[in-house]
Coordinates of C-alpha atoms in Angstrom, one line a residue:
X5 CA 21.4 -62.7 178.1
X6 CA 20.5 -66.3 176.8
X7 CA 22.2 -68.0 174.6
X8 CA 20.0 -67.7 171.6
X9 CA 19.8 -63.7 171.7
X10 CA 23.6 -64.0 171.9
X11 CA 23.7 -66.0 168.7
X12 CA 21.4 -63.4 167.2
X13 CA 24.2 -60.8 167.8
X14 CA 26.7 -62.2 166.0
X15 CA 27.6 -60.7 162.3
X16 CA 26.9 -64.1 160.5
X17 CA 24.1 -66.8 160.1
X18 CA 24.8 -70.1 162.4
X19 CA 22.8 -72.8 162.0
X20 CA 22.5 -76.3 163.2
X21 CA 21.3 -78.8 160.2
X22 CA 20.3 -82.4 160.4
X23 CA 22.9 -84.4 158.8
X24 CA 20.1 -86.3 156.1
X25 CA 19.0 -84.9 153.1
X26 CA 16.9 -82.7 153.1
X27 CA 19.0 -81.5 156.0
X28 CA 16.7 -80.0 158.6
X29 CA 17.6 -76.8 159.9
X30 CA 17.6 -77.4 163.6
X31 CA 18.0 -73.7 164.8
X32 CA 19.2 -70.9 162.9
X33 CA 20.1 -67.4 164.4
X34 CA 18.6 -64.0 163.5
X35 CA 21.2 -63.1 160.5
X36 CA 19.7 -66.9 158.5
X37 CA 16.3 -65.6 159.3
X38 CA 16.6 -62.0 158.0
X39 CA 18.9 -63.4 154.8
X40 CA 16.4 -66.8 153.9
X41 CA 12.9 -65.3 155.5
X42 CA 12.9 -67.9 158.0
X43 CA 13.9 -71.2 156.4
X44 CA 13.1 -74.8 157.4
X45 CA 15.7 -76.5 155.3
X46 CA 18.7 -75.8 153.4
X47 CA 16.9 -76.1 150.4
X48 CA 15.5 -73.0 150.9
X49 CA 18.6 -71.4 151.6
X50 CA 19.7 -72.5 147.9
X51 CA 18.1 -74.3 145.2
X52 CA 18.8 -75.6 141.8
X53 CA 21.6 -76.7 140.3
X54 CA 23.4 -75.0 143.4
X55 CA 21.7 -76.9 145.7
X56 CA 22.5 -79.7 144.5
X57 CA 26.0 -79.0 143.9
X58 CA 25.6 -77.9 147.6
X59 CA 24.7 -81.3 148.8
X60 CA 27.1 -83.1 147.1
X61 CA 29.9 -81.3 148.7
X62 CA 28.4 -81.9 152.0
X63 CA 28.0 -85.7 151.2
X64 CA 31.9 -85.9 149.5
X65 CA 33.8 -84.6 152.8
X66 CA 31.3 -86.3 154.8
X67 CA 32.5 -89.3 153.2
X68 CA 35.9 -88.9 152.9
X69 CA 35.9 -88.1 156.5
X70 CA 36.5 -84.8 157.1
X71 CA 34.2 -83.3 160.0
X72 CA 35.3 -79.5 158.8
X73 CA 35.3 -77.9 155.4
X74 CA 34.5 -74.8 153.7
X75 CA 31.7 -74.9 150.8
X76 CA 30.4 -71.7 148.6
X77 CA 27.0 -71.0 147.3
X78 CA 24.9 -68.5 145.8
X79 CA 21.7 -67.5 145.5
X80 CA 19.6 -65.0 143.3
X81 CA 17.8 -62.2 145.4
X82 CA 15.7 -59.2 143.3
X83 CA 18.1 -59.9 140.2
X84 CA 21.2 -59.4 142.0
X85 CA 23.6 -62.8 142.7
X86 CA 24.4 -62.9 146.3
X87 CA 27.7 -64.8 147.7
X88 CA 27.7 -67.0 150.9
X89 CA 30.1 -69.3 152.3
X90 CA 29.2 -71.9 154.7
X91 CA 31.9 -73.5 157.4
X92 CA 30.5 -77.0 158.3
X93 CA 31.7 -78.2 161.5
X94 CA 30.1 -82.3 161.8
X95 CA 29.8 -83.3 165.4
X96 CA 29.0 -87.0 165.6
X97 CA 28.4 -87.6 169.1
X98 CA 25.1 -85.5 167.9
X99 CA 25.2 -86.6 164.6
X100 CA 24.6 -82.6 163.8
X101 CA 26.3 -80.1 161.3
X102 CA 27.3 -77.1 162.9
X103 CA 27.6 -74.0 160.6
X104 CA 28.8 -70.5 160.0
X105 CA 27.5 -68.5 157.0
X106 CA 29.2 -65.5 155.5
X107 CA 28.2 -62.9 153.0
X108 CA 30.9 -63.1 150.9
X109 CA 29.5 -61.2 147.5
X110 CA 32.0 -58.2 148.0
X111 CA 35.4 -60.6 147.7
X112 CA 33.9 -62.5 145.3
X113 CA 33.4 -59.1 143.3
X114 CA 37.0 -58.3 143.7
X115 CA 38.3 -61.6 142.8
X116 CA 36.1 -61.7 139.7
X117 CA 37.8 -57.4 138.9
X118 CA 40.9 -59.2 139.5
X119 CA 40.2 -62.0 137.1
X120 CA 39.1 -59.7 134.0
X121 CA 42.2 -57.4 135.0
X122 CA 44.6 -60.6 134.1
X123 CA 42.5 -61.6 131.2
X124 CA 43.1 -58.4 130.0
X125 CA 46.6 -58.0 130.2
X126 CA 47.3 -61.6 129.0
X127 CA 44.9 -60.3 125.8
X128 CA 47.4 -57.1 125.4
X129 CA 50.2 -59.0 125.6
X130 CA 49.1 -61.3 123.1
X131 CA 48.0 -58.9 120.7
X132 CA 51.3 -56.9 121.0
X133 CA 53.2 -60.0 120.1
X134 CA 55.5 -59.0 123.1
X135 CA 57.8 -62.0 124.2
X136 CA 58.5 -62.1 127.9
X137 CA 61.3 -63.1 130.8
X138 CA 61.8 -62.6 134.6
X139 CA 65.4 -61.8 135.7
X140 CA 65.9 -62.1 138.9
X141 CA 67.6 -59.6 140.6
X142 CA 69.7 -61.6 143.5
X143 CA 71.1 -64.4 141.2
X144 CA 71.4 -62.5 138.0
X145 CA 69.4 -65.1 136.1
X146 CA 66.9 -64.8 133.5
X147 CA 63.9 -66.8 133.5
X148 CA 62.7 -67.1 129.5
X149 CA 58.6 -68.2 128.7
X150 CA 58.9 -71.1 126.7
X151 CA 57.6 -68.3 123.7
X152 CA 61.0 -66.3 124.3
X153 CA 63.1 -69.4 123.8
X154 CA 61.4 -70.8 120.7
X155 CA 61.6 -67.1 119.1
X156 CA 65.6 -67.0 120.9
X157 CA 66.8 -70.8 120.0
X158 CA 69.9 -71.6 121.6
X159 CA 71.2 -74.8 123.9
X160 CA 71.2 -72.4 126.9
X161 CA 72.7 -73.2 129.9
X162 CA 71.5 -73.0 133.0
X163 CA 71.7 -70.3 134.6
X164 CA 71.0 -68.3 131.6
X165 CA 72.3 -64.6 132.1
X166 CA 72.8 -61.1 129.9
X167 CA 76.3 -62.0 129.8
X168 CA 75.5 -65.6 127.9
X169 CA 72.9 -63.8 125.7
X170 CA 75.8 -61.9 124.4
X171 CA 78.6 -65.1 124.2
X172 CA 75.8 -66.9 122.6
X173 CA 75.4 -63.7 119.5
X174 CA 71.8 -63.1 120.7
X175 CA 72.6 -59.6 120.6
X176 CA 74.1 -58.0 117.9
X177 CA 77.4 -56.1 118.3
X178 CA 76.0 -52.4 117.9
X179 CA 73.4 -53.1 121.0
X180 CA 75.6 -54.8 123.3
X181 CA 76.1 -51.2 125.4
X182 CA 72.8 -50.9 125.4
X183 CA 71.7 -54.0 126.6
X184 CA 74.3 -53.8 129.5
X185 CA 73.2 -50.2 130.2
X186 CA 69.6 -52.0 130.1
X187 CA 70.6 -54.4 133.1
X188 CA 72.1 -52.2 135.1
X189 CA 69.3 -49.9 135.7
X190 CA 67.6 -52.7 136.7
X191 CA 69.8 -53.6 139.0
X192 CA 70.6 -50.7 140.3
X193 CA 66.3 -50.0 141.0
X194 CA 65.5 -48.0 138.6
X195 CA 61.2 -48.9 138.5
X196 CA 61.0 -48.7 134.9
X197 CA 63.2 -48.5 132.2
X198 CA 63.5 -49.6 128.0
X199 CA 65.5 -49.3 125.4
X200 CA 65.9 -50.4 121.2
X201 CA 67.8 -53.8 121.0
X202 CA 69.0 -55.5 118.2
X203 CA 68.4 -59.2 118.7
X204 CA 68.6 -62.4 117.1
X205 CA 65.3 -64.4 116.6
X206 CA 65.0 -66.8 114.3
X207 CA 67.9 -66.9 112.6
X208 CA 68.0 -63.1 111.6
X209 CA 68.6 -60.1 113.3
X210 CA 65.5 -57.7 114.3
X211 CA 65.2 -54.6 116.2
X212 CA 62.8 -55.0 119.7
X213 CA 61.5 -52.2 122.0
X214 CA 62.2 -53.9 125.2
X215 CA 60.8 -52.2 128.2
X216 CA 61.3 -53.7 131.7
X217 CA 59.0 -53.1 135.0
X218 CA 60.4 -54.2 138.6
X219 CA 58.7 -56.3 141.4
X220 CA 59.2 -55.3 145.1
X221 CA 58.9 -57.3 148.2
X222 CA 56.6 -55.8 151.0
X223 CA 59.5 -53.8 152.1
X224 CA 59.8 -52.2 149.0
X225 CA 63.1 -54.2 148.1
X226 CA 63.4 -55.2 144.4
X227 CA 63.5 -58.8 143.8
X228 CA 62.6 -59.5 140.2
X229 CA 62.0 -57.7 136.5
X230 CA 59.6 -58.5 134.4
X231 CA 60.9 -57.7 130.8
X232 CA 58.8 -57.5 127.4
X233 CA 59.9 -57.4 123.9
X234 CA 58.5 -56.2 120.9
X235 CA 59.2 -56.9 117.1
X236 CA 59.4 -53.7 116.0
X237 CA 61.7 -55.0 113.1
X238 CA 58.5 -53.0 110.6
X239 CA 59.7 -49.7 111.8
X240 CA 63.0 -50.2 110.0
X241 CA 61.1 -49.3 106.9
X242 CA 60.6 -45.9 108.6
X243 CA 64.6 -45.6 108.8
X244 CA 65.1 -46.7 104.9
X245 CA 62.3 -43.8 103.9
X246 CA 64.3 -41.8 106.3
X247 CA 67.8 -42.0 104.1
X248 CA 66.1 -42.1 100.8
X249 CA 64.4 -38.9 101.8
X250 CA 68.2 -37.7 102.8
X251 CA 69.9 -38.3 99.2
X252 CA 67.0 -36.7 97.3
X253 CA 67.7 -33.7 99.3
X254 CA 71.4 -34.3 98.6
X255 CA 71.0 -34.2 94.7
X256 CA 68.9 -31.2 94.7
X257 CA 71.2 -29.4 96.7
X258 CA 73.1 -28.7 93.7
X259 CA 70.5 -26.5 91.6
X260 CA 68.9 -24.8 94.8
X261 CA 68.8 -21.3 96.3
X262 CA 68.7 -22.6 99.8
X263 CA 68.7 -25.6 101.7
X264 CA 68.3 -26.0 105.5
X265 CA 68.2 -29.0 107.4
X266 CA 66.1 -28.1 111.5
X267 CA 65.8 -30.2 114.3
X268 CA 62.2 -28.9 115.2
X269 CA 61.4 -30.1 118.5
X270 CA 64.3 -28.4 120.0
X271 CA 64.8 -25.3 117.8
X272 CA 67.9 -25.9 116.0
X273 CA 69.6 -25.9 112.6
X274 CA 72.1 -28.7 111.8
X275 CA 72.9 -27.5 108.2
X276 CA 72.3 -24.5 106.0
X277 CA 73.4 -24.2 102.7
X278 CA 73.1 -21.2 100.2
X279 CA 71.4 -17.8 99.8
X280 CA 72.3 -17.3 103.7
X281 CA 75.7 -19.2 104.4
X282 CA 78.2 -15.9 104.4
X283 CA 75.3 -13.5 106.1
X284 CA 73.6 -14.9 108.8
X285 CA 73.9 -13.0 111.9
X286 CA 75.4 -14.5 115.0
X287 CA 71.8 -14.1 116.7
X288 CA 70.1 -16.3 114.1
X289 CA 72.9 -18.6 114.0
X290 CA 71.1 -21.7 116.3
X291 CA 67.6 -20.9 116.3
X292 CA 65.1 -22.3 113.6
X293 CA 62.4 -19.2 114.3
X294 CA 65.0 -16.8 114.2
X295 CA 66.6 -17.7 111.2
X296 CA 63.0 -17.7 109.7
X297 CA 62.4 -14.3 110.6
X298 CA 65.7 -13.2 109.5
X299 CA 65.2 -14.2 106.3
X300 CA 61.5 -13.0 105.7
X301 CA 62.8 -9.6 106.8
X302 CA 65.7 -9.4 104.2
X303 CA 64.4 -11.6 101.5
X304 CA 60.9 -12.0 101.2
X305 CA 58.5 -9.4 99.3
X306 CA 56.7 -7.7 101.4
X307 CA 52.9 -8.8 100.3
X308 CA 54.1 -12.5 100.9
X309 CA 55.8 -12.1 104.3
X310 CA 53.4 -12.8 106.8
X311 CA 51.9 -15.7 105.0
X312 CA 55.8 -16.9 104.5
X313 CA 56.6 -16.4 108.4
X314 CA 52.9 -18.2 109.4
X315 CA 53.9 -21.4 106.7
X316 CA 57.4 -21.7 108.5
X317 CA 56.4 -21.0 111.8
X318 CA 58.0 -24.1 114.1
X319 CA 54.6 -24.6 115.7
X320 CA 52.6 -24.8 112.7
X321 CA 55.2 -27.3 111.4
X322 CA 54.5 -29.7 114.4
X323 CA 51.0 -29.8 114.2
X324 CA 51.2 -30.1 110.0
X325 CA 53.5 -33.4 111.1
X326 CA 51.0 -34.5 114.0
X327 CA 48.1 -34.1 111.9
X328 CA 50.4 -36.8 109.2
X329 CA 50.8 -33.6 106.7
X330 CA 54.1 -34.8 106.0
X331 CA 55.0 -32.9 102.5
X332 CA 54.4 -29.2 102.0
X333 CA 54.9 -26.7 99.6
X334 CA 55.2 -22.8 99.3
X335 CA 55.0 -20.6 96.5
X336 CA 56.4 -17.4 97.3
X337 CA 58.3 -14.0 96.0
X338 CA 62.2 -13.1 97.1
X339 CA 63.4 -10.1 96.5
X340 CA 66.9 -9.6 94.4
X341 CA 69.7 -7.4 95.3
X342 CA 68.0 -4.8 93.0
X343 CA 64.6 -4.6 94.9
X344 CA 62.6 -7.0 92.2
X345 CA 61.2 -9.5 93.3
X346 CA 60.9 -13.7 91.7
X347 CA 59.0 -16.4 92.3
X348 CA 60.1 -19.6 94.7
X349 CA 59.0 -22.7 95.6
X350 CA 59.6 -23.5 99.4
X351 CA 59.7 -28.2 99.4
X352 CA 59.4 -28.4 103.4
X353 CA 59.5 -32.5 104.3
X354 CA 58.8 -33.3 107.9
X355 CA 60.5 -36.6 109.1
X356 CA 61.2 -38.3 112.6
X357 CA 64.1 -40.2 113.3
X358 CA 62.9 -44.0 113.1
X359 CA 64.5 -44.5 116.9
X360 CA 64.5 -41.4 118.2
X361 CA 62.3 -38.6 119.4
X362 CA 64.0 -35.7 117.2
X363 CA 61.6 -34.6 113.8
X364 CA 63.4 -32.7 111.6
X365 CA 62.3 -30.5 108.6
X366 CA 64.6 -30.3 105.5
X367 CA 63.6 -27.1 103.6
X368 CA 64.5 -26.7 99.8
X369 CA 64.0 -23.1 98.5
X370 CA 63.9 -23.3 94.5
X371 CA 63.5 -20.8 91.7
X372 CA 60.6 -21.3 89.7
X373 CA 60.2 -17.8 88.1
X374 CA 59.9 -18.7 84.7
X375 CA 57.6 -21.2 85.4
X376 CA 55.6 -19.3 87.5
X377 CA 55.0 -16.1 85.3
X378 CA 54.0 -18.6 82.3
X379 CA 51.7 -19.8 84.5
X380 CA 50.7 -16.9 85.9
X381 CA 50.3 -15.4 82.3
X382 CA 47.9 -18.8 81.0
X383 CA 45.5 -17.8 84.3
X384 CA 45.2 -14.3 83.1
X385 CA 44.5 -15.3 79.8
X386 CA 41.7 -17.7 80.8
X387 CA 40.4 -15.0 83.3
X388 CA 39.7 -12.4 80.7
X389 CA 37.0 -11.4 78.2
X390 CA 39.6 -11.9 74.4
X391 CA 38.0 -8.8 73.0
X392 CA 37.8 -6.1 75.5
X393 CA 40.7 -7.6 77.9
X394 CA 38.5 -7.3 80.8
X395 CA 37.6 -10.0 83.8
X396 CA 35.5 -12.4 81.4
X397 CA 31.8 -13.0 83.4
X398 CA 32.5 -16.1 85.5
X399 CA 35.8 -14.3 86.6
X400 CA 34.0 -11.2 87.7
X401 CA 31.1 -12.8 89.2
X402 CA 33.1 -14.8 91.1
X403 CA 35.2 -11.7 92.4
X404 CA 32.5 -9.3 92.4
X405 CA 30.8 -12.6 94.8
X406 CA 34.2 -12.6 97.2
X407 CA 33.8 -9.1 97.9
X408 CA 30.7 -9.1 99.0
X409 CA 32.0 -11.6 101.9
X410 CA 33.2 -8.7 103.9
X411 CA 29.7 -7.5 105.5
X412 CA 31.2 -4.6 106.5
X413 CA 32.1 -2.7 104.2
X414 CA 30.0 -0.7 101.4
X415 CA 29.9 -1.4 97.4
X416 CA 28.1 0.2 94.7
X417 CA 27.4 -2.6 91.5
X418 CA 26.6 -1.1 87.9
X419 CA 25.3 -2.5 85.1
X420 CA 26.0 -0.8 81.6
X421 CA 25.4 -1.7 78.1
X422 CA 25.9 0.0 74.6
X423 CA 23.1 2.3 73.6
X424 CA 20.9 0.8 70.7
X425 CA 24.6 -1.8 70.0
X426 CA 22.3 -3.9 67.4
X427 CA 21.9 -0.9 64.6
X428 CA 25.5 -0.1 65.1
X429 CA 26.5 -3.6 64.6
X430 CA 23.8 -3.7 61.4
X431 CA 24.8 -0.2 60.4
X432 CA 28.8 -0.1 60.3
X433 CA 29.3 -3.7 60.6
X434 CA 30.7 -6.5 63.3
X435 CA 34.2 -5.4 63.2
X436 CA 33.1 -1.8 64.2
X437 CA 30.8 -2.9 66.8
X438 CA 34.4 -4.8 68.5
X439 CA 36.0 -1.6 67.9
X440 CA 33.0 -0.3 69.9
X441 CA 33.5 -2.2 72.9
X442 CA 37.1 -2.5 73.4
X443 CA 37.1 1.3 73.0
X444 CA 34.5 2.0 75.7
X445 CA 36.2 -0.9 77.7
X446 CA 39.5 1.0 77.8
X447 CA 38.0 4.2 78.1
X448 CA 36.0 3.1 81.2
X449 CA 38.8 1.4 82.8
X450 CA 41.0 4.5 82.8
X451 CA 38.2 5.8 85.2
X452 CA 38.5 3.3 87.6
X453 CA 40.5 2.1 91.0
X454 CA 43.0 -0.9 91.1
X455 CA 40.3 -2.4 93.3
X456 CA 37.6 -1.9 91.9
X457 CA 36.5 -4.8 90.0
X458 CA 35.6 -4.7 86.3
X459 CA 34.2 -7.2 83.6
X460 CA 32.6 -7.8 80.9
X461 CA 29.5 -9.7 81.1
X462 CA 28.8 -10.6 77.0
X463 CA 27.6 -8.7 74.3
X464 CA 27.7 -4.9 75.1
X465 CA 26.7 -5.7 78.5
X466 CA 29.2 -4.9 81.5
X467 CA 29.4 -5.4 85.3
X468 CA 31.6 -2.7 87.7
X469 CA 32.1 -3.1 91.4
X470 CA 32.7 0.2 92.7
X471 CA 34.6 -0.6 96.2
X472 CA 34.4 0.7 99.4
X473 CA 32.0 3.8 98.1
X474 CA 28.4 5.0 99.1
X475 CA 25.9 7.4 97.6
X476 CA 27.1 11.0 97.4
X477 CA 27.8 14.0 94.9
X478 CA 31.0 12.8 94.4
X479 CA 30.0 9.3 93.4
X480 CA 27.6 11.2 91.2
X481 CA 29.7 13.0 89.8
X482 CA 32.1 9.6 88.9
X483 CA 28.7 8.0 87.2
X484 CA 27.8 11.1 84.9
X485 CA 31.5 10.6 84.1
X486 CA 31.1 7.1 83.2
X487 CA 28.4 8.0 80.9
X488 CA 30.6 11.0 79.1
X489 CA 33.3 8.6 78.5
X490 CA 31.3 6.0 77.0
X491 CA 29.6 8.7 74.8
X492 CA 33.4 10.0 73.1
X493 CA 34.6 6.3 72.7
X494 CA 34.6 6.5 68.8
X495 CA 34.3 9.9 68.3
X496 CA 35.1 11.8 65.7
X497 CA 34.1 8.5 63.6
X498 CA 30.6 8.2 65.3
X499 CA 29.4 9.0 68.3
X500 CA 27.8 6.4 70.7
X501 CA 26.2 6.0 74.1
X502 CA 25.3 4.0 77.3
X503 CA 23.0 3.8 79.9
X504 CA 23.8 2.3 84.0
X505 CA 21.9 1.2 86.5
X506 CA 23.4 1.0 90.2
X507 CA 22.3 -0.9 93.3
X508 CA 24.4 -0.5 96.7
X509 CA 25.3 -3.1 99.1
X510 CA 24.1 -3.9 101.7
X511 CA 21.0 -1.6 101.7
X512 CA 19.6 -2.8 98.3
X513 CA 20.7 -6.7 98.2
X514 CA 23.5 -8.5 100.5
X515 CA 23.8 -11.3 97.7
X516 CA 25.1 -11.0 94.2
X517 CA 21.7 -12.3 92.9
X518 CA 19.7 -9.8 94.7
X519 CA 22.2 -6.8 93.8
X520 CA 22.5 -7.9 89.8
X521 CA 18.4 -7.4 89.6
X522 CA 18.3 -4.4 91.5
X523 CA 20.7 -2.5 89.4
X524 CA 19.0 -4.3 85.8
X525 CA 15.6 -2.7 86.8
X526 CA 17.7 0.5 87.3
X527 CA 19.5 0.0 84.2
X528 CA 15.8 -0.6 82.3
X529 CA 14.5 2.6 83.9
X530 CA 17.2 4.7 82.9
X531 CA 16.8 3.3 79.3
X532 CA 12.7 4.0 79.6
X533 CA 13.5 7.2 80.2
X534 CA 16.1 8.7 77.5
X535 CA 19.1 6.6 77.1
X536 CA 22.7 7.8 78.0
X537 CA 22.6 8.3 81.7
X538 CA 22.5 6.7 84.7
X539 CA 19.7 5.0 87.1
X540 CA 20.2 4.7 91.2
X541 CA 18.0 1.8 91.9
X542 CA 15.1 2.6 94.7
X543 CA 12.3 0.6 96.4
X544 CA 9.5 0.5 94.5
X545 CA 10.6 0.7 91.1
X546 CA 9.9 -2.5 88.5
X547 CA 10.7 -3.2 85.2

């Protein structure tokens, strides 16, 4: 093997350069050849402003008289930037440059990773506002940045340790524990560790989350801890909500049915007070579900007791307060010793301790019966038709429009109206024509379900929604009964009549719209054809 295939084989480019711009290339070995495509100069191994950065480095240690040095360059190959470094050995018995060059784009990758990685962290830590110091482990000193001791003024002297911190009032009385605890993990190699101090910065005291994070020696010996601290001063605002929250609850205590106090993330009561306080059974006596279902079991009526245990459930409760629903509310009935039932108002507020991880729900059960049935009583009122008592027409559509949700199940809808109601009203007067309708209206109701829903629509028209029924003799049967007691309303004073038309869900109409025109053309046909009866809507007919 000569000497030139042996240069060939070696994993980087050599040449040998003239010493004089434009620096001849002499020889160069495979690697230069299959990098550069068989360049004659070093210009064409780099060129621009690199090249003549380049240069100038040559020239400088050339001049300065240093015969071996290290330069970088880079060059731009198919839109990606390739690394090189070039070791220069200068000879001057042959007045030649020797060189090695290296691919070096993968460490210059790294080292660029490395460089946003620090950039980044420096960012973060500015952003956070977090003051730092080193304490090192061996000495027991602590090394402040020149931010931690303009926010920490103090003639310290050197070498500044936890111990002076404290004889200098740096930390407040109530953390001094803590921060001792703080330093002895450290010390004792715990990798991470923080803790809430209360410091002295500026004058005032203010509460820091101070974290720490140890550095190890290549034998995995710690040697030094780096140690943050953030303001977190703000959060005492969460601690003043906190007890404000806390003496509201203690001045309703005094007019409430029940108060209870639960540590939620771990299940547990801290106080109860009221309906419960003599009768709580000793296997409800820690535990915030069982207690819950305790009490929906002995005091909650039975309609509202699985919407009661779902409000109160502990899970539920967490995600309300993870989701920032802080404030809730529950209106409920409880039953009395007598079996009646009143209505409650359940105040649940969900609060976290400002400096520790325990939320906590305080739960005020109050009495609001009165004001509940009064209410209650207003909605009815503005629900129902003033003459006939009935749902008034936006109430019933919009029940009758509900019920038809349930795509399951199978309704009949009827349409009625009063027989020729215009010459009773011109023949006996208004007032009898009212007497008309609220008769028929109570007559008809008599006749009906609980469920079923019933309303009147204006006029003499009315709307039923016959529930959970289909076609058959015995539904029939309930129609021609409809029509009989319409007829007897006012009788022996007059007699009067009315006429239906029905349309069933789903096979005539799924929507309220479609069902409402089905049963009108039934309702016009069965007037067409005589008056006082009844009409089943079917395909095909028309008005």
């Amino acid at each position: 093997m000569n000497g030139e295939s042996f240069l060939d084989r070696i994993p980087c480019g050599i040449l040998k350069l003239n010493t004089q711009e434009p620096f001849a290339i002499l020889y160069c070995n495979q690697a230069i050849k299959t990098w550069f495509h068989s360049p004659v100069s070093l210009r064409d191994l780099v060129s621009g402003p690199e090249y003549t950065a380049l240069v100038k480095g040559i020239q400088c240690h050339l001049s300065s008289g240093l015969n071996r040095f290290l330069l970088e360059f880079k060059t731009d190959s198919e839109n990606n930037c390739i690394w090189f470094s070039i070791e220069i050995n200068y000879v001057s018995e042959e007045n030649i440059l020797y060189c090695a060059v290296s691919d070096i784009t993968t460490i210059k990758k790294a080292q660029e990773r490395l460089r946003l990685k620090e950039e980044q962290h420096r960012l973060a830590a500015q952003h956070f506002s977090c003051l730092v110091s080193v304490y090192d482990i061996p000495s027991g000193t602590i090394s402040p940045t020149p931010e931690f001791s303009r926010n920490f003024p103090l003639p310290f002297a050197q070498p500044l340790s936890p111990e002076s911190l404290i004889d200098n009032g740096i930390v407040h009385k109530e953390s001094i524990v803590d921060f001792l605890d703080f330093f002895h993990s450290i010390e004792e190699g715990k990798p991470e560790g923080k803790c809430i101090l209360r410091l002295k910065a500026g004058g005032k005291f203010r509460w820091f989350s101070t974290h720490y994070s140890l550095v190890y020696t290549e034998n995995q010996t710690p040697v030094r801890s780096i140690i943050s601290y953030q303001d977190i001063t703000d959060e005492y605002e969460k601690e003043l909500a906190y007890q404000r929250w806390r003496d509201y609850m203690e001045e309703q205590k005094k007019d409430c049915i029940g108060y209870y106090e639960y540590n939620l993330k771990y299940d547990l009561f801290e106080e109860i007070i009221g309906e419960q306080t003599s009768n709580l059974p000793k296997y409800a006596s820690n535990s915030f579900s069982d207690i819950i279902c305790f009490t929906a079991e002995r005091f909650i009526y039975d309609e509202d007791r699985k919407m009661y245990l779902q409000f109160f459930n502990k899970e539920q409760l967490l995600s309300h307060y993870y989701k920032g629903h802080r404030s809730l509310r529950l209106e409920h009935r409880r039953l009395r010793p007598d079996g009646s039932f009143f209505w409650a108002l359940g105040m649940v507020q969900i609060v976290s301790d400002p400096y520790t991880d325990t939320i906590k729900a305080f739960i005020l059960i109050k009495d609001i019966d009165a004001s509940k049935r009064e209410a209650l009583t207003l909605q009815e009122l503005s629900e129902q038709d003033s003459l006939t008592g009935l749902l008034n027409r936006a109430t019933a559509i919009r029940s009758i429009r509900h019920a038809l949700k349930n795509r399951q199940s199978h309704h009949v809808l009827i349409i009625l109206d009063i027989d020729r109601f215009k010459q009773l009203n011109d023949s006996y007067g208004h007032q009898f024509g009212d007497k008309a309708l609220h008769r028929a209206a109570s007559r008809l109701k008599s006749a009906l379900r609980r469920d079923d829903i019933f309303g009147r629509l204006g006029g003499d028209e009315f709307i039923i929604l016959l529930k959970d029924v289909s076609y058959s003799m015995d539904l029939y049967t309930r129609l021609e009964n409809l029509c009989n007691l319409i007829g007897s309303a006012l009788e022996p004073e007059a007699h009067i009549s009315g006429s239906l038309g029905t349309a069933a869900f789903p096979e005539d109409g799924t929507s309220f719209e479609e069902l409402y025109e089905k049963a009108d053309i039934a309702l016009y046909q069965a007037k067409k054809h005589g008056r006082n009866q009844y009409t089943v809507y079917e395909p095909g007919m028309r008005m």
